[in-house]
JSON list of N, CA and C and ligand atoms in Angstrom, two decimals:
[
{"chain": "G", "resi": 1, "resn": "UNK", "atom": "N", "xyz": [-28.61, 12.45, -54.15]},
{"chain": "G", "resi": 1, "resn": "UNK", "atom": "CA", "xyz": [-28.15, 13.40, -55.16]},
{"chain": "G", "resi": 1, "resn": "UNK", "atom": "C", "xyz": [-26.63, 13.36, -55.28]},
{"chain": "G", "resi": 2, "resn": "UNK", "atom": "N", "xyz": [-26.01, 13.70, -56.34]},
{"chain": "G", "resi": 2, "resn": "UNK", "atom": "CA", "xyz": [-24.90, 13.92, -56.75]},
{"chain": "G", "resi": 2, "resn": "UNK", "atom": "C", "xyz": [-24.55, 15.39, -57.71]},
{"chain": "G", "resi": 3, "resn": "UNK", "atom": "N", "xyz": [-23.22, 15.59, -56.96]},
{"chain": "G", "resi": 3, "resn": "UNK", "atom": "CA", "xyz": [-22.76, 16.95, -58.25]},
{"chain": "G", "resi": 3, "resn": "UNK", "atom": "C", "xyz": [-22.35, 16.18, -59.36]},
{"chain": "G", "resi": 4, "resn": "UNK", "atom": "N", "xyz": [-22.32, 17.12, -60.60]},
{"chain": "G", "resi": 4, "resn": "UNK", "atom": "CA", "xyz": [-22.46, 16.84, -62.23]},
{"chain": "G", "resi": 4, "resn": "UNK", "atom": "C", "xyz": [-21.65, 17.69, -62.71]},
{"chain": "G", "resi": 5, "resn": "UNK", "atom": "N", "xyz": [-20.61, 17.24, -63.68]},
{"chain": "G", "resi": 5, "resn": "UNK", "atom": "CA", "xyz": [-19.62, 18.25, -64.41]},
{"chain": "G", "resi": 5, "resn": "UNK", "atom": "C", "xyz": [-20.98, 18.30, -66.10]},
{"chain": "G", "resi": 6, "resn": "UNK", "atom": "N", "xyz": [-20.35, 19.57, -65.96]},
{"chain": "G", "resi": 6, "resn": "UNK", "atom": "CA", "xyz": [-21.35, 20.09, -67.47]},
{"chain": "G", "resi": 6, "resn": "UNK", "atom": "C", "xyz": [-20.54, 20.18, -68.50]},
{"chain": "G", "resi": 7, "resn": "UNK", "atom": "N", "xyz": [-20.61, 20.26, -69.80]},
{"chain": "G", "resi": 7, "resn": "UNK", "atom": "CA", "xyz": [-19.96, 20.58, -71.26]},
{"chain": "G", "resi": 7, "resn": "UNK", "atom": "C", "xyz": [-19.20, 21.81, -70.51]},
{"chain": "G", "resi": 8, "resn": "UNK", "atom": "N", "xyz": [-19.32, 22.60, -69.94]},
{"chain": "G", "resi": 8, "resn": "UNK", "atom": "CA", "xyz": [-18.29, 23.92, -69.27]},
{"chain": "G", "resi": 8, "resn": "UNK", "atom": "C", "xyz": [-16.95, 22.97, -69.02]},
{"chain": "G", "resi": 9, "resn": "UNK", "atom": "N", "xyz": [-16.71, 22.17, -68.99]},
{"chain": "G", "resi": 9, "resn": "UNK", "atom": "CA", "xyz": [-15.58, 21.38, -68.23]},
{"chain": "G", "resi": 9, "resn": "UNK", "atom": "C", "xyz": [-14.53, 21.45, -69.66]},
{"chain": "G", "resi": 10, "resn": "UNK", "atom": "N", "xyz": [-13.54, 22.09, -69.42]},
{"chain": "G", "resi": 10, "resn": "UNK", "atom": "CA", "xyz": [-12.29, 22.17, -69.85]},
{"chain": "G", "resi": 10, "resn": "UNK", "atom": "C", "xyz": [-11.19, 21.26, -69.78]},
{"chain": "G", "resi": 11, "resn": "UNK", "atom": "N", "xyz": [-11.66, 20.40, -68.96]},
{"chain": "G", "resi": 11, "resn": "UNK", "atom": "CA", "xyz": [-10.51, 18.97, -68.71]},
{"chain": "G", "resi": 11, "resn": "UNK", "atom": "C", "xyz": [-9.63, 19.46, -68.09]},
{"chain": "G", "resi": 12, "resn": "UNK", "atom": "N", "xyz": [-8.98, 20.40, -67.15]},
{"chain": "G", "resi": 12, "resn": "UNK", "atom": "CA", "xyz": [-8.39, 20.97, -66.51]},
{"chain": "G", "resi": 12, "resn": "UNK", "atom": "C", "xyz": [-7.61, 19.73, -65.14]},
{"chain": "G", "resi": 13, "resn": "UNK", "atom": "N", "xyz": [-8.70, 18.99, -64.84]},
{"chain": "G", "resi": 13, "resn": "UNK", "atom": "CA", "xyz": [-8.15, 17.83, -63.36]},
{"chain": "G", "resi": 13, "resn": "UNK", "atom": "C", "xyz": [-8.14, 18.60, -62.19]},
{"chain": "G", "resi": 14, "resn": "UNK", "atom": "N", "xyz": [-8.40, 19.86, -61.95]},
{"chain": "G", "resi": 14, "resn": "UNK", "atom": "CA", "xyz": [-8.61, 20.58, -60.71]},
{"chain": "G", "resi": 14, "resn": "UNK", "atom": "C", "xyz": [-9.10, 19.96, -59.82]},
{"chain": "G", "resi": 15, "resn": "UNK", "atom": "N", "xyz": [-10.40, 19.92, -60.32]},
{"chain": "G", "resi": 15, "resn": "UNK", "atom": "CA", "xyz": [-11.49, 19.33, -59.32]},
{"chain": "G", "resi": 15, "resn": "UNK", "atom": "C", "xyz": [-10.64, 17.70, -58.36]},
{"chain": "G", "resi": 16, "resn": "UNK", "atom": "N", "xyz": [-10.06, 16.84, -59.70]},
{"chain": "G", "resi": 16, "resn": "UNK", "atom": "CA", "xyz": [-9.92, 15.43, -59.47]},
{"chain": "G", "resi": 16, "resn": "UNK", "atom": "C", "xyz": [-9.60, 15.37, -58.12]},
{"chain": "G", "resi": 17, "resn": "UNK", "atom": "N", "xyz": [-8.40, 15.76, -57.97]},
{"chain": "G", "resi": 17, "resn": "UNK", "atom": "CA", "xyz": [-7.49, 15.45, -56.25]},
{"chain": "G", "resi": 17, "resn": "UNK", "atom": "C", "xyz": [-8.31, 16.28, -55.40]},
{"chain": "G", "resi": 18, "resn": "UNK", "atom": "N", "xyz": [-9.45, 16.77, -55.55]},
{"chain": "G", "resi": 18, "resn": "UNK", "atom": "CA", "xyz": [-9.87, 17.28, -53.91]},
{"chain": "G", "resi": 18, "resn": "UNK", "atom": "C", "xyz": [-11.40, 16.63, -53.42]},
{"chain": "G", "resi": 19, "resn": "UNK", "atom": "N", "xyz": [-11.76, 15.36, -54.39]},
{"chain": "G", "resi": 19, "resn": "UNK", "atom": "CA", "xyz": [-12.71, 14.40, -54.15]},
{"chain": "G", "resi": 19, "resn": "UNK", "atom": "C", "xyz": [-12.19, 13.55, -52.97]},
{"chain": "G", "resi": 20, "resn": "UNK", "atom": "N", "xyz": [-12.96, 13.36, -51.65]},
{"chain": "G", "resi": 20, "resn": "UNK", "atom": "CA", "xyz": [-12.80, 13.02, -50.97]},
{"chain": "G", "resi": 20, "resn": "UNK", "atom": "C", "xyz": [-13.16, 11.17, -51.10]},
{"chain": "G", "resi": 21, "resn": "UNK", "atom": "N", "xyz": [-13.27, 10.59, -51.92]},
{"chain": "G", "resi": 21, "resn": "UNK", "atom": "CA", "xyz": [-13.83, 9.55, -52.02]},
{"chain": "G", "resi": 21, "resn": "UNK", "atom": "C", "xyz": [-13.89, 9.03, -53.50]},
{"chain": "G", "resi": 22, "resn": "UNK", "atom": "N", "xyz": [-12.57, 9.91, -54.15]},
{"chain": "G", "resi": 22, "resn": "UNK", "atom": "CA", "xyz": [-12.37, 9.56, -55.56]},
{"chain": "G", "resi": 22, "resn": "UNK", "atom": "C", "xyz": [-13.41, 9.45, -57.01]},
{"chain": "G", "resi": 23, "resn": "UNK", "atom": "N", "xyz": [-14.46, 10.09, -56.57]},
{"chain": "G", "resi": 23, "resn": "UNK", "atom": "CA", "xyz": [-15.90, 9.80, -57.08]},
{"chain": "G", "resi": 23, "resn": "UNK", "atom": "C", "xyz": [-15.34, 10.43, -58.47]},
{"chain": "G", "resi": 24, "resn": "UNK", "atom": "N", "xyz": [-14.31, 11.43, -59.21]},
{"chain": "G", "resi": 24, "resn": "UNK", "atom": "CA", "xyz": [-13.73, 12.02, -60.50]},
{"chain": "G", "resi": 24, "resn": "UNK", "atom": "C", "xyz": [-13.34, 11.26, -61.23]},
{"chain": "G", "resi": 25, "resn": "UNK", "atom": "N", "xyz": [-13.05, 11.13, -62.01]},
{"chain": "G", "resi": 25, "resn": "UNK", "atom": "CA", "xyz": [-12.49, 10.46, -63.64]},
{"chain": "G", "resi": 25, "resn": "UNK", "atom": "C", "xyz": [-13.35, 11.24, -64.89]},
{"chain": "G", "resi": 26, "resn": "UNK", "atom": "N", "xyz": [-11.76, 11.37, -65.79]},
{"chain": "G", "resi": 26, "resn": "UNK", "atom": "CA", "xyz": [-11.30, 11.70, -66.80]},
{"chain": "G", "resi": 26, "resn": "UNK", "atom": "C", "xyz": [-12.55, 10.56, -68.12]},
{"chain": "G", "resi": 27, "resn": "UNK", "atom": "N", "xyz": [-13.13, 11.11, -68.68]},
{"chain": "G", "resi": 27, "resn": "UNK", "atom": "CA", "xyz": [-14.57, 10.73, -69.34]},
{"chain": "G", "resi": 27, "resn": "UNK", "atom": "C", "xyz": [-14.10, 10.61, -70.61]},
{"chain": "G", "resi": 28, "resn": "UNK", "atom": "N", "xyz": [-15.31, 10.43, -71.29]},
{"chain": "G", "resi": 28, "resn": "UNK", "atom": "CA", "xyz": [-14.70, 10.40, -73.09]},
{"chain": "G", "resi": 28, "resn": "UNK", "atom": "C", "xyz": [-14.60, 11.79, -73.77]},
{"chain": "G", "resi": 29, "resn": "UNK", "atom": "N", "xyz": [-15.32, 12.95, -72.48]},
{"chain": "G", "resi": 29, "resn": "UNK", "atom": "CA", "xyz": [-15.15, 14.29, -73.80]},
{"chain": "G", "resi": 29, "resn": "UNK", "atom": "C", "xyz": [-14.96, 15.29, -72.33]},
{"chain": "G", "resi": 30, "resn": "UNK", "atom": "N", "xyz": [-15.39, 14.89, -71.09]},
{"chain": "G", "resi": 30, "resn": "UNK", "atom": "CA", "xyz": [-14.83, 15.93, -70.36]},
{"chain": "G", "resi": 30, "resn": "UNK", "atom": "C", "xyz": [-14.87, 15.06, -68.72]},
{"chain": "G", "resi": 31, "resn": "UNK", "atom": "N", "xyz": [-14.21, 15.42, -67.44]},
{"chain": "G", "resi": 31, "resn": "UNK", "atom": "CA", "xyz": [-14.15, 14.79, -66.21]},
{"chain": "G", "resi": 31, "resn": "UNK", "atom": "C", "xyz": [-15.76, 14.51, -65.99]},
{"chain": "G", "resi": 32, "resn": "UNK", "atom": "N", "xyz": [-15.81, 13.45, -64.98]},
{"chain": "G", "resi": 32, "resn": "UNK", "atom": "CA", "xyz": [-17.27, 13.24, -65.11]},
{"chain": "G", "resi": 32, "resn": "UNK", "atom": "C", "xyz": [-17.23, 12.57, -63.40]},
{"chain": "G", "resi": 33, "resn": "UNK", "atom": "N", "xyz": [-18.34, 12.56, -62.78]},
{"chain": "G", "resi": 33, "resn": "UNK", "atom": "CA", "xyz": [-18.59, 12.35, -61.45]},
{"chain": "G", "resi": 33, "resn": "UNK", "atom": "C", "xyz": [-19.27, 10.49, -61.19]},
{"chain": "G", "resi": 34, "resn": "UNK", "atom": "N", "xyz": [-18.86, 9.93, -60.34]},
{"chain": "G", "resi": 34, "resn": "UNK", "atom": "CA", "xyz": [-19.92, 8.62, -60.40]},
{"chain": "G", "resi": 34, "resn": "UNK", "atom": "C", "xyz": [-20.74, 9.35, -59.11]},
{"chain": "G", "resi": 35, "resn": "UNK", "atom": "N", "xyz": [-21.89, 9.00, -59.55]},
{"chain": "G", "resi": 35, "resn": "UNK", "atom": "CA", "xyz": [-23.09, 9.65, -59.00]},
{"chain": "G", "resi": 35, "resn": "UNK", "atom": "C", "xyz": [-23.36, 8.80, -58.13]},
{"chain": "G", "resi": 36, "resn": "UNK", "atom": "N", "xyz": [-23.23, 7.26, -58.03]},
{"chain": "G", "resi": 36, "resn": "UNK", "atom": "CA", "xyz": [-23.03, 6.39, -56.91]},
{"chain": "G", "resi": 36, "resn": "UNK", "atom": "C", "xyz": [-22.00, 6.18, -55.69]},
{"chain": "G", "resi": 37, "resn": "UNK", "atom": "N", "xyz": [-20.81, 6.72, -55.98]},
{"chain": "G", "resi": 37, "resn": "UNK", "atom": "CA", "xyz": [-19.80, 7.00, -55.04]},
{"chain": "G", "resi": 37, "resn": "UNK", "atom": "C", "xyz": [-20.03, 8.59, -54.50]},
{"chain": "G", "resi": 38, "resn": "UNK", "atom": "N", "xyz": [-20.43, 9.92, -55.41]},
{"chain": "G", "resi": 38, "resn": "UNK", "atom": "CA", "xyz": [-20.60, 11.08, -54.63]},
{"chain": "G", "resi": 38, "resn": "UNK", "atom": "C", "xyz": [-21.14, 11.36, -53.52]},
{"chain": "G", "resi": 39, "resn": "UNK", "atom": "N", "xyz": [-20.41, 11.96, -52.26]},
{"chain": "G", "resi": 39, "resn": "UNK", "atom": "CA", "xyz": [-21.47, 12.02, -50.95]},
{"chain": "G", "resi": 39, "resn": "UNK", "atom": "C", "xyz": [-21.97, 13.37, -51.18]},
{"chain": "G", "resi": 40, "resn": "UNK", "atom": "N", "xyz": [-21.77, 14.34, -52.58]},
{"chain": "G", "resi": 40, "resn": "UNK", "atom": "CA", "xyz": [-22.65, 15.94, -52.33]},
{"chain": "G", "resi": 40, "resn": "UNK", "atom": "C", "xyz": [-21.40, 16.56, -51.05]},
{"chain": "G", "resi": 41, "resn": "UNK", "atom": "N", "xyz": [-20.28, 16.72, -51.71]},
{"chain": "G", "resi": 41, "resn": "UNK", "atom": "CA", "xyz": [-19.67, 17.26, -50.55]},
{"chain": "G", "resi": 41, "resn": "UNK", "atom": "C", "xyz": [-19.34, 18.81, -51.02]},
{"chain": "G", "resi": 42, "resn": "UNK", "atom": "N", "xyz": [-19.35, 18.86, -52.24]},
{"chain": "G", "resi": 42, "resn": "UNK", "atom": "CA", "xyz": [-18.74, 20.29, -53.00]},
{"chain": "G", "resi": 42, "resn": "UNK", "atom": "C", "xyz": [-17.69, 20.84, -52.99]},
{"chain": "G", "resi": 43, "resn": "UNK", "atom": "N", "xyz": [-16.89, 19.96, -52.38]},
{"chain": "G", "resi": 43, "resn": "UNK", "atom": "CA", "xyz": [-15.38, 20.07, -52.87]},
{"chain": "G", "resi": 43, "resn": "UNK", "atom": "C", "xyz": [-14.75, 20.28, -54.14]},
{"chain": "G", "resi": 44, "resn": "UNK", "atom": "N", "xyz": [-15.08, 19.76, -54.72]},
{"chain": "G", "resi": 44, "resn": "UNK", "atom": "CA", "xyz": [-15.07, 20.01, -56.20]},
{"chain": "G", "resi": 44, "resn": "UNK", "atom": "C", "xyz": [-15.05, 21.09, -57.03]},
{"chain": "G", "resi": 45, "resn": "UNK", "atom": "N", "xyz": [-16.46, 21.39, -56.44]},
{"chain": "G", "resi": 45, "resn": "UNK", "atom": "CA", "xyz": [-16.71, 22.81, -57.49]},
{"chain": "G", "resi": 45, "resn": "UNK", "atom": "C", "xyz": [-16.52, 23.90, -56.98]},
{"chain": "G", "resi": 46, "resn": "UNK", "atom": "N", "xyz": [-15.71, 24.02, -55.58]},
{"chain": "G", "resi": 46, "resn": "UNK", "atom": "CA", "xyz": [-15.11, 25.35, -55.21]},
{"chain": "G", "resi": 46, "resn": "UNK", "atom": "C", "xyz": [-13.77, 25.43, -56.22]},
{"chain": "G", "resi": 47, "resn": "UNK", "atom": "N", "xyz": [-13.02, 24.05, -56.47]},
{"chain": "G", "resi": 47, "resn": "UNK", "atom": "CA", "xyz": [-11.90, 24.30, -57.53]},
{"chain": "G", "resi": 47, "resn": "UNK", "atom": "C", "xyz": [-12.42, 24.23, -58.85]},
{"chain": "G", "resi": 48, "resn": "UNK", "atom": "N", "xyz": [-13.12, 24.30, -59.66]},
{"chain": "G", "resi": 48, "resn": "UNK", "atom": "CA", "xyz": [-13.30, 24.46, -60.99]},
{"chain": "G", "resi": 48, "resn": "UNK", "atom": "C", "xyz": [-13.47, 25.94, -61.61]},
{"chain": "G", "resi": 49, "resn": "UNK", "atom": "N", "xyz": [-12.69, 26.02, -62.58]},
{"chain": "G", "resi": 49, "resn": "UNK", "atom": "CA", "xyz": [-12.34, 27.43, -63.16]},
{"chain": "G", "resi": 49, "resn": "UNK", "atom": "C", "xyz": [-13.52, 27.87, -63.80]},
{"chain": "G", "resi": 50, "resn": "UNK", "atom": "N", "xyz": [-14.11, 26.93, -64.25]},
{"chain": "G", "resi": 50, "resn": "UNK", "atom": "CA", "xyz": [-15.06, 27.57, -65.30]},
{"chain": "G", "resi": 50, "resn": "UNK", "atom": "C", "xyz": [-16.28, 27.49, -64.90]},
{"chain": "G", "resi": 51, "resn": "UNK", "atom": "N", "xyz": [-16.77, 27.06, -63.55]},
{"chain": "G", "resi": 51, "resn": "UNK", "atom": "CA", "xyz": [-17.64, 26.88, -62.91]},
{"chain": "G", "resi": 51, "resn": "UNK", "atom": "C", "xyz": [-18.84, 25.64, -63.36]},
{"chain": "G", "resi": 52, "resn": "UNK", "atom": "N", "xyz": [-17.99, 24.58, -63.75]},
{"chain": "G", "resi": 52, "resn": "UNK", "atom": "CA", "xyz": [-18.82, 23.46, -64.73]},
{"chain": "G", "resi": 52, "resn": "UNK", "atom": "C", "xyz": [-19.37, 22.55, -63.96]},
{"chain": "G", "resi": 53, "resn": "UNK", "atom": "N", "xyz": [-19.26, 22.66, -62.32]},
{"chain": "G", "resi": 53, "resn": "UNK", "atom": "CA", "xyz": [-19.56, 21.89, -61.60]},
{"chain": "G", "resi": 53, "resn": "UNK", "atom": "C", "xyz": [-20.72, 21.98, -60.81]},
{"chain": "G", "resi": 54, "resn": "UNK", "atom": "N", "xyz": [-22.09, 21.66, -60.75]},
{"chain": "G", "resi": 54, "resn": "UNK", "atom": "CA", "xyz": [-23.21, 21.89, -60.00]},
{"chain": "G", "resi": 54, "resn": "UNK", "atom": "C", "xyz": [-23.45, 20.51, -59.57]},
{"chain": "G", "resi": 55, "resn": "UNK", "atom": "N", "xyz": [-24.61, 21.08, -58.28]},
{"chain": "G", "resi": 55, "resn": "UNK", "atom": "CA", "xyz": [-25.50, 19.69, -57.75]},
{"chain": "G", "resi": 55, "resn": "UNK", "atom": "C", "xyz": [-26.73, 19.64, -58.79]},
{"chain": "G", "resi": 56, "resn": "UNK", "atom": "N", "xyz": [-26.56, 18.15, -59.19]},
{"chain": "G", "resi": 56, "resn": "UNK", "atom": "CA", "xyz": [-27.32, 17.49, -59.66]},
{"chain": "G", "resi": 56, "resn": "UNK", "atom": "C", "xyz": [-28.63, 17.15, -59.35]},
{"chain": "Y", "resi": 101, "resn": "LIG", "atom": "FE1", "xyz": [-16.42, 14.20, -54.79]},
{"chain": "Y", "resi": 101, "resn": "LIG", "atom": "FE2", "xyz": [-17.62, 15.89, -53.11]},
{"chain": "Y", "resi": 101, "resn": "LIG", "atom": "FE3", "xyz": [-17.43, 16.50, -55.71]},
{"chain": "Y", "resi": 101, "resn": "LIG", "atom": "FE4", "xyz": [-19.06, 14.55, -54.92]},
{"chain": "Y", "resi": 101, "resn": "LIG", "atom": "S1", "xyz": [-19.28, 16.74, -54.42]},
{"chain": "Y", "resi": 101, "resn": "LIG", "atom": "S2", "xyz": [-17.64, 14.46, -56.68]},
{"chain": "Y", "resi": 101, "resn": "LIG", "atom": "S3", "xyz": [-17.92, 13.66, -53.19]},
{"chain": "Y", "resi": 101, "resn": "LIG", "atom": "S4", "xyz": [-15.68, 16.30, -54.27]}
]
């Protein structure tokens, strides 16, 4: 499994720098996760404002 940024994502980059394994990048309409590099650590979505970040 992997966490998933949702349409909630504001493009903000919060999340980006606290991926332990760089799994973030900037997408064609909002930040987006590679689901093959994510270890499910949830780092992430303790920093997201709008709460756009769940496990997948
Ligand atoms: Fe990176 Fe952890 Fe978020 Fe996965 S859950 S994208 S490994 S910070």
């Amino acid at each position: 499994m992997a966490h998933v940024i949702s349409d909630e994502c504001v493009s903000c980059g919060a999340c980006e720098a606290e991926c332990p394994v760089s799994a973030i990048s900037q997408g064609a309409d909002h930040y987006q996760i590679d689901a093959d590099a994510c270890v499910d650590c949830g780092a992430c979505a303790a920093q997201c404002p709008t709460g756009a970040i769940s496990q997948g």
